[in-house]
PDB file of C-alpha atoms in Angstrom:
ATOM      1  CA  UNK A   1      34.768 113.327  93.722  1.00 69.00           C
ATOM      2  CA  UNK A   2      33.122 116.053  92.069  1.00 81.00           C
ATOM      3  CA  UNK A   3      35.707 118.963  91.271  1.00 84.00           C
ATOM      4  CA  UNK A   4      34.655 122.340  92.603  1.00 83.00           C
ATOM      5  CA  UNK A   5      36.190 125.635  91.512  1.00 81.00           C
ATOM      6  CA  UNK A   6      35.804 129.439  91.261  1.00 78.00           C
ATOM      7  CA  UNK A   7      34.913 130.387  87.742  1.00 74.00           C
ATOM      8  CA  UNK A   8      35.873 134.169  88.497  1.00 68.00           C
ATOM      9  CA  UNK A   9      39.351 134.149  89.904  1.00 68.00           C
ATOM     10  CA  UNK A  10      41.469 136.625  91.746  1.00 68.00           C
ATOM     11  CA  UNK A  11      42.547 139.494  89.330  1.00 56.00           C
ATOM     12  CA  UNK A  12      39.202 139.735  87.564  1.00 48.00           C
ATOM     13  CA  UNK A  13      36.614 142.334  88.437  1.00 41.00           C
ATOM     14  CA  UNK A  14      39.092 143.950  90.673  1.00 42.00           C
ATOM     15  CA  UNK A  15      41.242 147.125  91.416  1.00 44.00           C
ATOM     16  CA  UNK A  16      44.137 147.472  89.236  1.00 43.00           C
ATOM     17  CA  UNK A  17      46.591 146.659  92.138  1.00 47.00           C
ATOM     18  CA  UNK A  18      45.220 143.246  92.337  1.00 49.00           C
ATOM     19  CA  UNK A  19      46.231 142.374  88.871  1.00 51.00           C
ATOM     20  CA  UNK A  20      49.768 141.589  89.190  1.00 51.00           C
ATOM     21  CA  UNK A  21      49.843 138.133  91.050  1.00 49.00           C
ATOM     22  CA  UNK A  22      50.819 139.952  94.273  1.00 56.00           C
ATOM     23  CA  UNK A  23      50.159 139.142  97.839  1.00 58.00           C
ATOM     24  CA  UNK A  24      46.554 140.279  97.863  1.00 61.00           C
ATOM     25  CA  UNK A  25      45.981 137.848  94.986  1.00 71.00           C
ATOM     26  CA  UNK A  26      47.581 135.158  97.109  1.00 76.00           C
ATOM     27  CA  UNK A  27      45.332 136.002  99.860  1.00 77.00           C
ATOM     28  CA  UNK A  28      42.238 135.505  97.756  1.00 78.00           C
ATOM     29  CA  UNK A  29      43.565 132.063  96.513  1.00 82.00           C
ATOM     30  CA  UNK A  30      43.979 131.268 100.416  1.00 84.00           C
ATOM     31  CA  UNK A  31      40.153 132.354 100.629  1.00 81.00           C
ATOM     32  CA  UNK A  32      39.335 129.969  97.981  1.00 82.00           C
ATOM     33  CA  UNK A  33      41.290 127.082  99.481  1.00 86.00           C
ATOM     34  CA  UNK A  34      39.440 127.506 102.757  1.00 86.00           C
ATOM     35  CA  UNK A  35      36.140 127.410 100.986  1.00 80.00           C
ATOM     36  CA  UNK A  36      36.666 124.167  99.688  1.00 85.00           C
ATOM     37  CA  UNK A  37      37.629 124.668  96.023  1.00 86.00           C
ATOM     38  CA  UNK A  38      40.048 121.853  94.843  1.00 89.00           C
ATOM     39  CA  UNK A  39      40.775 123.091  91.324  1.00 88.00           C
ATOM     40  CA  UNK A  40      42.676 126.417  90.748  1.00 89.00           C
ATOM     41  CA  UNK A  41      41.106 128.068  87.545  1.00 87.00           C
ATOM     42  CA  UNK A  42      43.515 130.501  85.859  1.00 86.00           C
ATOM     43  CA  UNK A  43      41.454 132.560  83.541  1.00 79.00           C
ATOM     44  CA  UNK A  44      40.871 136.247  83.143  1.00 74.00           C
ATOM     45  CA  UNK A  45      43.911 138.590  84.328  1.00 71.00           C
ATOM     46  CA  UNK A  46      45.767 135.134  85.513  1.00 82.00           C
ATOM     47  CA  UNK A  47      46.021 133.750  81.992  1.00 85.00           C
ATOM     48  CA  UNK A  48      49.305 133.001  80.245  1.00 91.00           C
ATOM     49  CA  UNK A  49      50.399 136.153  78.743  1.00 88.00           C
ATOM     50  CA  UNK A  50      53.841 137.218  77.564  1.00 89.00           C
ATOM     51  CA  UNK A  51      56.552 135.303  79.569  1.00 91.00           C
ATOM     52  CA  UNK A  52      53.679 133.825  81.862  1.00 91.00           C
ATOM     53  CA  UNK A  53      55.116 135.267  84.902  1.00 89.00           C
ATOM     54  CA  UNK A  54      51.550 135.627  86.660  1.00 86.00           C
ATOM     55  CA  UNK A  55      50.550 132.108  85.726  1.00 89.00           C
ATOM     56  CA  UNK A  56      53.996 131.009  87.123  1.00 91.00           C
ATOM     57  CA  UNK A  57      53.303 132.550  90.510  1.00 88.00           C
ATOM     58  CA  UNK A  58      49.814 131.140  90.475  1.00 88.00           C
ATOM     59  CA  UNK A  59      51.261 127.645  90.092  1.00 91.00           C
ATOM     60  CA  UNK A  60      53.620 128.257  92.986  1.00 90.00           C
ATOM     61  CA  UNK A  61      50.461 129.370  95.053  1.00 87.00           C
ATOM     62  CA  UNK A  62      48.725 126.225  93.915  1.00 90.00           C
ATOM     63  CA  UNK A  63      51.539 124.202  95.343  1.00 90.00           C
ATOM     64  CA  UNK A  64      51.644 126.168  98.581  1.00 89.00           C
ATOM     65  CA  UNK A  65      47.961 125.922  99.447  1.00 89.00           C
ATOM     66  CA  UNK A  66      47.466 122.211  98.336  1.00 89.00           C
ATOM     67  CA  UNK A  67      45.624 122.722  94.987  1.00 90.00           C
ATOM     68  CA  UNK A  68      46.445 119.514  92.870  1.00 89.00           C
ATOM     69  CA  UNK A  69      44.736 120.543  89.861  1.00 90.00           C
ATOM     70  CA  UNK A  70      45.326 123.541  87.802  1.00 91.00           C
ATOM     71  CA  UNK A  71      43.243 124.633  84.640  1.00 88.00           C
ATOM     72  CA  UNK A  72      44.914 127.620  82.721  1.00 88.00           C
ATOM     73  CA  UNK A  73      43.887 129.814  79.863  1.00 88.00           C
ATOM     74  CA  UNK A  74      46.753 130.810  77.491  1.00 91.00           C
ATOM     75  CA  UNK A  75      46.148 133.947  75.471  1.00 89.00           C
ATOM     76  CA  UNK A  76      48.157 132.163  72.527  1.00 92.00           C
ATOM     77  CA  UNK A  77      45.532 129.504  72.478  1.00 88.00           C
ATOM     78  CA  UNK A  78      42.584 131.944  72.912  1.00 82.00           C
ATOM     79  CA  UNK A  79      42.003 135.407  71.369  1.00 78.00           C
ATOM     80  CA  UNK A  80      45.337 135.319  69.497  1.00 82.00           C
ATOM     81  CA  UNK A  81      44.175 132.683  67.089  1.00 86.00           C
ATOM     82  CA  UNK A  82      40.379 132.337  67.852  1.00 82.00           C
ATOM     83  CA  UNK A  83      39.330 135.946  67.426  1.00 78.00           C
ATOM     84  CA  UNK A  84      36.438 137.092  69.645  1.00 73.00           C
ATOM     85  CA  UNK A  85      32.663 136.761  69.778  1.00 69.00           C
ATOM     86  CA  UNK A  86      32.091 139.600  67.624  1.00 70.00           C
ATOM     87  CA  UNK A  87      34.525 138.684  64.808  1.00 77.00           C
ATOM     88  CA  UNK A  88      34.795 134.846  65.188  1.00 80.00           C
ATOM     89  CA  UNK A  89      37.498 132.856  63.451  1.00 88.00           C
ATOM     90  CA  UNK A  90      35.564 130.135  61.312  1.00 89.00           C
ATOM     91  CA  UNK A  91      38.671 127.776  60.449  1.00 94.00           C
ATOM     92  CA  UNK A  92      42.317 127.533  61.832  1.00 95.00           C
ATOM     93  CA  UNK A  93      43.584 125.559  59.038  1.00 96.00           C
ATOM     94  CA  UNK A  94      43.481 126.025  55.388  1.00 95.00           C
ATOM     95  CA  UNK A  95      43.978 128.744  52.585  1.00 92.00           C
ATOM     96  CA  UNK A  96      43.780 132.070  54.148  1.00 92.00           C
ATOM     97  CA  UNK A  97      43.859 130.691  57.685  1.00 94.00           C
ATOM     98  CA  UNK A  98      46.200 131.157  60.200  1.00 94.00           C
ATOM     99  CA  UNK A  99      47.842 127.772  59.740  1.00 97.00           C
ATOM    100  CA  UNK A 100      48.370 126.262  56.258  1.00 97.00           C
ATOM    101  CA  UNK A 101      48.258 122.620  57.451  1.00 97.00           C
ATOM    102  CA  UNK A 102      47.158 120.596  60.436  1.00 95.00           C
ATOM    103  CA  UNK A 103      50.900 119.980  61.192  1.00 97.00           C
ATOM    104  CA  UNK A 104      51.533 123.727  61.541  1.00 97.00           C
ATOM    105  CA  UNK A 105      48.739 123.918  63.904  1.00 96.00           C
ATOM    106  CA  UNK A 106      49.858 120.967  66.151  1.00 95.00           C
ATOM    107  CA  UNK A 107      53.562 122.440  66.217  1.00 96.00           C
ATOM    108  CA  UNK A 108      52.128 125.856  67.405  1.00 96.00           C
ATOM    109  CA  UNK A 109      49.919 124.309  70.052  1.00 93.00           C
ATOM    110  CA  UNK A 110      53.042 122.063  71.210  1.00 93.00           C
ATOM    111  CA  UNK A 111      55.342 125.075  71.485  1.00 94.00           C
ATOM    112  CA  UNK A 112      52.667 126.804  73.626  1.00 93.00           C
ATOM    113  CA  UNK A 113      52.057 123.801  75.893  1.00 92.00           C
ATOM    114  CA  UNK A 114      55.817 123.084  76.596  1.00 92.00           C
ATOM    115  CA  UNK A 115      55.680 126.117  78.852  1.00 94.00           C
ATOM    116  CA  UNK A 116      53.677 124.526  81.471  1.00 92.00           C
ATOM    117  CA  UNK A 117      52.776 120.751  80.565  1.00 90.00           C
ATOM    118  CA  UNK A 118      55.574 119.741  82.732  1.00 90.00           C
ATOM    119  CA  UNK A 119      53.620 121.320  85.917  1.00 92.00           C
ATOM    120  CA  UNK A 120      52.393 118.405  88.073  1.00 90.00           C
ATOM    121  CA  UNK A 121      49.148 120.038  88.867  1.00 91.00           C
ATOM    122  CA  UNK A 122      48.293 121.022  85.109  1.00 91.00           C
ATOM    123  CA  UNK A 123      45.081 119.297  84.031  1.00 87.00           C
ATOM    124  CA  UNK A 124      44.037 121.162  80.916  1.00 86.00           C
ATOM    125  CA  UNK A 125      43.296 124.295  79.052  1.00 86.00           C
ATOM    126  CA  UNK A 126      40.202 126.743  79.219  1.00 83.00           C
ATOM    127  CA  UNK A 127      39.037 127.992  75.876  1.00 79.00           C
ATOM    128  CA  UNK A 128      36.892 131.064  75.090  1.00 72.00           C
ATOM    129  CA  UNK A 129      33.832 131.638  77.349  1.00 73.00           C
ATOM    130  CA  UNK A 130      30.430 131.511  75.356  1.00 73.00           C
ATOM    131  CA  UNK A 131      31.898 131.736  71.881  1.00 74.00           C
ATOM    132  CA  UNK A 132      29.983 132.432  68.720  1.00 74.00           C
ATOM    133  CA  UNK A 133      28.580 129.329  67.342  1.00 76.00           C
ATOM    134  CA  UNK A 134      30.273 130.374  63.909  1.00 80.00           C
ATOM    135  CA  UNK A 135      33.617 129.571  65.731  1.00 83.00           C
ATOM    136  CA  UNK A 136      32.635 126.006  66.302  1.00 84.00           C
ATOM    137  CA  UNK A 137      34.718 124.521  63.628  1.00 90.00           C
ATOM    138  CA  UNK A 138      37.847 126.379  64.741  1.00 90.00           C
ATOM    139  CA  UNK A 139      37.160 125.363  68.203  1.00 87.00           C
ATOM    140  CA  UNK A 140      36.955 121.505  67.239  1.00 88.00           C
ATOM    141  CA  UNK A 141      40.306 122.012  65.446  1.00 92.00           C
ATOM    142  CA  UNK A 142      42.045 123.393  68.291  1.00 90.00           C
ATOM    143  CA  UNK A 143      40.648 121.083  70.855  1.00 87.00           C
ATOM    144  CA  UNK A 144      41.745 118.161  68.790  1.00 88.00           C
ATOM    145  CA  UNK A 145      44.970 119.595  68.044  1.00 90.00           C
ATOM    146  CA  UNK A 146      45.609 119.949  71.924  1.00 88.00           C
ATOM    147  CA  UNK A 147      44.602 116.443  72.493  1.00 85.00           C
ATOM    148  CA  UNK A 148      46.995 115.223  69.604  1.00 87.00           C
ATOM    149  CA  UNK A 149      50.047 116.677  71.079  1.00 85.00           C
ATOM    150  CA  UNK A 150      49.612 115.194  74.577  1.00 73.00           C
ATOM    151  CA  UNK A 151      47.854 117.660  76.676  1.00 63.00           C
ATOM    152  CA  UNK A 152      45.558 116.064  79.416  1.00 59.00           C
ATOM    153  CA  UNK A 153      42.323 117.811  78.856  1.00 57.00           C
ATOM    154  CA  UNK A 154      40.589 117.053  81.955  1.00 51.00           C
ATOM    155  CA  UNK A 155      38.769 120.078  81.981  1.00 53.00           C
ATOM    156  CA  UNK A 156      38.787 121.487  78.414  1.00 51.00           C
ATOM    157  CA  UNK A 157      36.054 124.098  79.837  1.00 54.00           C
ATOM    158  CA  UNK A 158      34.082 124.919  76.748  1.00 59.00           C
ATOM    159  CA  UNK A 159      30.970 126.870  77.814  1.00 59.00           C
ATOM    160  CA  UNK A 160      28.269 127.422  75.275  1.00 62.00           C
ATOM    161  CA  UNK A 161      26.354 130.777  75.135  1.00 60.00           C
ATOM    162  CA  UNK A 162      23.468 130.409  77.631  1.00 60.00           C
ATOM    163  CA  UNK A 163      19.688 130.598  77.006  1.00 56.00           C
ATOM    164  CA  UNK A 164      19.131 134.011  78.916  1.00 52.00           C
ATOM    165  CA  UNK A 165      16.196 136.569  78.531  1.00 49.00           C
ATOM    166  CA  UNK A 166      17.089 140.046  77.349  1.00 44.00           C
ATOM    167  CA  UNK A 167      20.194 141.374  75.930  1.00 39.00           C
ATOM    168  CA  UNK A 168      22.274 138.135  76.153  1.00 41.00           C
ATOM    169  CA  UNK A 169      19.614 136.297  74.081  1.00 47.00           C
ATOM    170  CA  UNK A 170      20.719 137.990  70.730  1.00 42.00           C
ATOM    171  CA  UNK A 171      24.087 136.387  70.745  1.00 48.00           C
ATOM    172  CA  UNK A 172      22.450 133.172  69.685  1.00 52.00           C
ATOM    173  CA  UNK A 173      18.838 134.174  68.689  1.00 50.00           C
ATOM    174  CA  UNK A 174      19.535 135.862  65.390  1.00 53.00           C
ATOM    175  CA  UNK A 175      20.954 132.172  64.318  1.00 54.00           C
ATOM    176  CA  UNK A 176      17.231 130.968  64.582  1.00 52.00           C
ATOM    177  CA  UNK A 177      14.446 131.721  61.889  1.00 59.00           C
ATOM    178  CA  UNK A 178      11.414 131.581  64.324  1.00 62.00           C
ATOM    179  CA  UNK A 179       9.692 129.259  66.905  1.00 65.00           C
ATOM    180  CA  UNK A 180       9.785 129.212  70.630  1.00 69.00           C
ATOM    181  CA  UNK A 181      12.518 130.172  72.956  1.00 68.00           C
ATOM    182  CA  UNK A 182      13.256 126.645  73.539  1.00 71.00           C
ATOM    183  CA  UNK A 183      13.174 125.636  69.926  1.00 73.00           C
ATOM    184  CA  UNK A 184      15.524 128.436  68.790  1.00 72.00           C
ATOM    185  CA  UNK A 185      18.171 127.614  71.679  1.00 75.00           C
ATOM    186  CA  UNK A 186      17.762 123.776  70.738  1.00 78.00           C
ATOM    187  CA  UNK A 187      18.624 124.512  67.167  1.00 77.00           C
ATOM    188  CA  UNK A 188      21.609 126.899  68.303  1.00 77.00           C
ATOM    189  CA  UNK A 189      22.831 124.207  70.557  1.00 81.00           C
ATOM    190  CA  UNK A 190      22.732 121.529  67.989  1.00 83.00           C
ATOM    191  CA  UNK A 191      24.567 123.597  65.402  1.00 81.00           C
ATOM    192  CA  UNK A 192      27.313 124.368  67.852  1.00 82.00           C
ATOM    193  CA  UNK A 193      27.879 120.889  69.354  1.00 85.00           C
ATOM    194  CA  UNK A 194      27.743 119.417  65.579  1.00 87.00           C
ATOM    195  CA  UNK A 195      30.174 121.941  64.551  1.00 85.00           C
ATOM    196  CA  UNK A 196      32.888 121.484  67.392  1.00 85.00           C
ATOM    197  CA  UNK A 197      32.588 117.554  67.379  1.00 86.00           C
ATOM    198  CA  UNK A 198      33.168 115.213  70.254  1.00 84.00           C
ATOM    199  CA  UNK A 199      34.215 116.920  73.627  1.00 83.00           C
ATOM    200  CA  UNK A 200      35.031 115.534  76.997  1.00 83.00           C
ATOM    201  CA  UNK A 201      33.629 118.379  78.839  1.00 84.00           C
ATOM    202  CA  UNK A 202      30.797 120.916  78.152  1.00 85.00           C
ATOM    203  CA  UNK A 203      29.647 123.677  80.638  1.00 83.00           C
ATOM    204  CA  UNK A 204      26.915 126.202  81.257  1.00 82.00           C
ATOM    205  CA  UNK A 205      26.494 129.180  83.392  1.00 78.00           C
ATOM    206  CA  UNK A 206      22.653 129.977  83.473  1.00 79.00           C
ATOM    207  CA  UNK A 207      21.148 132.459  85.904  1.00 79.00           C
ATOM    208  CA  UNK A 208      18.406 130.923  87.676  1.00 83.00           C
ATOM    209  CA  UNK A 209      16.963 134.081  89.028  1.00 79.00           C
ATOM    210  CA  UNK A 210      16.081 137.586  87.872  1.00 74.00           C
ATOM    211  CA  UNK A 211      14.131 140.436  89.128  1.00 69.00           C
ATOM    212  CA  UNK A 212      10.543 140.561  87.571  1.00 63.00           C
ATOM    213  CA  UNK A 213       9.127 143.680  86.127  1.00 59.00           C
ATOM    214  CA  UNK A 214       8.272 145.325  89.332  1.00 59.00           C
ATOM    215  CA  UNK A 215      11.959 145.329  90.096  1.00 60.00           C
ATOM    216  CA  UNK A 216      11.354 143.509  93.350  1.00 66.00           C
ATOM    217  CA  UNK A 217      10.126 140.053  92.951  1.00 70.00           C
ATOM    218  CA  UNK A 218      12.707 137.308  92.096  1.00 71.00           C
ATOM    219  CA  UNK A 219      11.446 134.542  89.592  1.00 74.00           C
ATOM    220  CA  UNK A 220      12.989 131.784  87.659  1.00 76.00           C
ATOM    221  CA  UNK A 221      14.553 132.926  84.461  1.00 75.00           C
ATOM    222  CA  UNK A 222      12.337 131.670  81.341  1.00 71.00           C
ATOM    223  CA  UNK A 223      13.841 128.677  79.890  1.00 75.00           C
ATOM    224  CA  UNK A 224      16.247 127.739  82.726  1.00 82.00           C
ATOM    225  CA  UNK A 225      15.264 124.171  83.514  1.00 85.00           C
ATOM    226  CA  UNK A 226      14.682 123.457  79.684  1.00 82.00           C
ATOM    227  CA  UNK A 227      17.997 124.762  78.716  1.00 82.00           C
ATOM    228  CA  UNK A 228      19.591 122.528  81.550  1.00 87.00           C
ATOM    229  CA  UNK A 229      17.709 119.639  80.144  1.00 87.00           C
ATOM    230  CA  UNK A 230      19.330 120.129  76.657  1.00 86.00           C
ATOM    231  CA  UNK A 231      22.597 120.186  78.035  1.00 86.00           C
ATOM    232  CA  UNK A 232      22.216 117.248  80.397  1.00 90.00           C
ATOM    233  CA  UNK A 233      20.591 115.168  77.761  1.00 91.00           C
ATOM    234  CA  UNK A 234      23.412 115.701  75.385  1.00 89.00           C
ATOM    235  CA  UNK A 235      25.921 115.038  78.000  1.00 90.00           C
ATOM    236  CA  UNK A 236      24.424 111.745  78.797  1.00 92.00           C
ATOM    237  CA  UNK A 237      23.942 110.603  75.362  1.00 92.00           C
ATOM    238  CA  UNK A 238      27.461 111.465  74.288  1.00 90.00           C
ATOM    239  CA  UNK A 239      29.263 110.343  77.479  1.00 91.00           C
ATOM    240  CA  UNK A 240      30.366 114.132  77.969  1.00 87.00           C
ATOM    241  CA  UNK A 241      31.167 115.344  81.286  1.00 87.00           C
ATOM    242  CA  UNK A 242      28.642 118.069  82.455  1.00 89.00           C
ATOM    243  CA  UNK A 243      30.021 121.288  84.014  1.00 86.00           C
ATOM    244  CA  UNK A 244      27.524 123.244  86.005  1.00 88.00           C
ATOM    245  CA  UNK A 245      28.064 126.947  87.215  1.00 85.00           C
ATOM    246  CA  UNK A 246      26.537 128.107  90.485  1.00 85.00           C
ATOM    247  CA  UNK A 247      25.587 131.756  90.176  1.00 83.00           C
ATOM    248  CA  UNK A 248      25.988 133.807  93.235  1.00 79.00           C
ATOM    249  CA  UNK A 249      23.846 136.945  92.336  1.00 76.00           C
ATOM    250  CA  UNK A 250      20.386 137.692  90.691  1.00 75.00           C
ATOM    251  CA  UNK A 251      20.304 139.035  87.301  1.00 65.00           C
ATOM    252  CA  UNK A 252      18.859 142.421  86.664  1.00 62.00           C
ATOM    253  CA  UNK A 253      18.857 144.751  83.715  1.00 54.00           C
ATOM    254  CA  UNK A 254      22.653 145.437  83.657  1.00 50.00           C
ATOM    255  CA  UNK A 255      25.809 143.581  85.263  1.00 49.00           C
ATOM    256  CA  UNK A 256      27.426 146.502  86.718  1.00 48.00           C
ATOM    257  CA  UNK A 257      27.750 147.785  89.335  1.00 49.00           C
ATOM    258  CA  UNK A 258      27.512 144.568  91.024  1.00 51.00           C
ATOM    259  CA  UNK A 259      26.711 146.142  94.314  1.00 49.00           C
ATOM    260  CA  UNK A 260      23.354 146.780  92.825  1.00 57.00           C
ATOM    261  CA  UNK A 261      22.493 143.212  92.715  1.00 65.00           C
ATOM    262  CA  UNK A 262      20.939 140.843  95.343  1.00 71.00           C
ATOM    263  CA  UNK A 263      23.211 138.007  96.580  1.00 75.00           C
ATOM    264  CA  UNK A 264      21.492 134.688  96.602  1.00 80.00           C
ATOM    265  CA  UNK A 265      20.334 133.111  99.944  1.00 83.00           C
ATOM    266  CA  UNK A 266      21.582 129.688 101.303  1.00 85.00           C
ATOM    267  CA  UNK A 267      18.433 128.229 100.058  1.00 88.00           C
ATOM    268  CA  UNK A 268      18.877 129.354  96.646  1.00 86.00           C
ATOM    269  CA  UNK A 269      22.412 128.203  96.476  1.00 87.00           C
ATOM    270  CA  UNK A 270      21.456 124.792  97.783  1.00 91.00           C
ATOM    271  CA  UNK A 271      18.508 124.723  95.044  1.00 91.00           C
ATOM    272  CA  UNK A 272      21.275 125.090  92.344  1.00 91.00           C
ATOM    273  CA  UNK A 273      23.438 122.489  93.860  1.00 91.00           C
ATOM    274  CA  UNK A 274      20.417 119.922  93.857  1.00 94.00           C
ATOM    275  CA  UNK A 275      19.690 120.862  90.516  1.00 92.00           C
ATOM    276  CA  UNK A 276      23.386 120.129  89.565  1.00 91.00           C
ATOM    277  CA  UNK A 277      23.649 116.819  91.353  1.00 92.00           C
ATOM    278  CA  UNK A 278      20.346 115.761  90.019  1.00 92.00           C
ATOM    279  CA  UNK A 279      21.717 116.258  86.277  1.00 91.00           C
ATOM    280  CA  UNK A 280      24.610 114.220  87.198  1.00 91.00           C
ATOM    281  CA  UNK A 281      27.335 117.240  86.866  1.00 90.00           C
ATOM    282  CA  UNK A 282      30.812 116.175  87.007  1.00 88.00           C
ATOM    283  CA  UNK A 283      32.225 119.468  87.885  1.00 86.00           C
ATOM    284  CA  UNK A 284      30.525 122.486  89.911  1.00 86.00           C
ATOM    285  CA  UNK A 285      31.879 125.902  89.492  1.00 84.00           C
ATOM    286  CA  UNK A 286      30.972 128.824  91.337  1.00 82.00           C
ATOM    287  CA  UNK A 287      31.055 132.470  89.766  1.00 75.00           C
ATOM    288  CA  UNK A 288      32.916 134.560  92.226  1.00 69.00           C
ATOM    289  CA  UNK A 289      32.358 138.049  90.963  1.00 62.00           C
ATOM    290  CA  UNK A 290      33.993 140.844  92.465  1.00 56.00           C
ATOM    291  CA  UNK A 291      33.242 144.566  91.953  1.00 47.00           C
ATOM    292  CA  UNK A 292      34.983 147.476  93.740  1.00 43.00           C
ATOM    293  CA  UNK A 293      32.330 149.900  92.633  1.00 41.00           C
ATOM    294  CA  UNK A 294      33.463 153.463  93.318  1.00 37.00           C
ATOM    295  CA  UNK A 295      36.649 155.330  93.324  1.00 36.00           C
ATOM    296  CA  UNK A 296      36.548 155.286  97.236  1.00 37.00           C
ATOM    297  CA  UNK A 297      36.957 151.591  97.309  1.00 39.00           C
ATOM    298  CA  UNK A 298      33.602 150.344  98.306  1.00 42.00           C
ATOM    299  CA  UNK A 299      33.635 146.701  97.616  1.00 46.00           C
ATOM    300  CA  UNK A 300      31.334 143.788  96.529  1.00 45.00           C
ATOM    301  CA  UNK A 301      32.374 140.153  96.725  1.00 52.00           C
ATOM    302  CA  UNK A 302      30.326 137.208  96.485  1.00 50.00           C
ATOM    303  CA  UNK A 303      32.443 134.331  97.446  1.00 47.00           C
ATOM    304  CA  UNK A 304      33.356 132.902 100.850  1.00 42.00           C
ATOM    305  CA  UNK A 305      29.833 133.915 102.199  1.00 42.00           C
TER     306      UNK A 305
END
């Protein structure tokens, strides 16, 4: 069975009154369940923070709605020790690092996991989305520490920065010294995967379509299929599960407000699904963007269509 879950979860991109694990959020999880999602992904504003109250509510929702798999994000194993994309942490262990020894890192991870590893539906952790390649070594250290202390990393959810034209390209383009778009991305990809080491799961969330320069004509993003082939070939060679994100709207110059973007047609969604199946994806994720646009509350939601 291919796992299917929402990559943007209730609490993200939404009005402030939806961010507290309230009944509104529970209603959104019910929508996800009705859509056929079989994994509850707790990222964004549902991540474990403080005493974990919101995450605990979501575990309760999972049991109530029949989700038998829950993937969580823990802030303590996220920005608290990994930094961010702009200022990445290059190593977690060693002199002048967060932890002096591997044993200290393991103890810290074990203490964090003790809050939820007993949950029957818990299947693993999600790490930072599209991290800077300079953090690859630190990610590998954390990943292996989690496995050492006994967590079931069924979906560790590491997503490498994608090959996208325009502004996102600079996140990895500066790594390369020249060459074609494909050559530069392949070089970046190899540097990251070599730095992280062996993984069980690797995901990507490429956008297949964008508006052409005339602002009206949709076209395939440059490098879309070549980038997917880089991922698929690597996953096949290393026996790594390939996670594929279905995008729900067309990429234009700016992300927000999302209400200005064109939702994909059913045929365009089916094209992505066929590509995912053709590449032997083991997990399919659907990016469920939400944006409430104006102060008057005009809404935009891309899930459940």
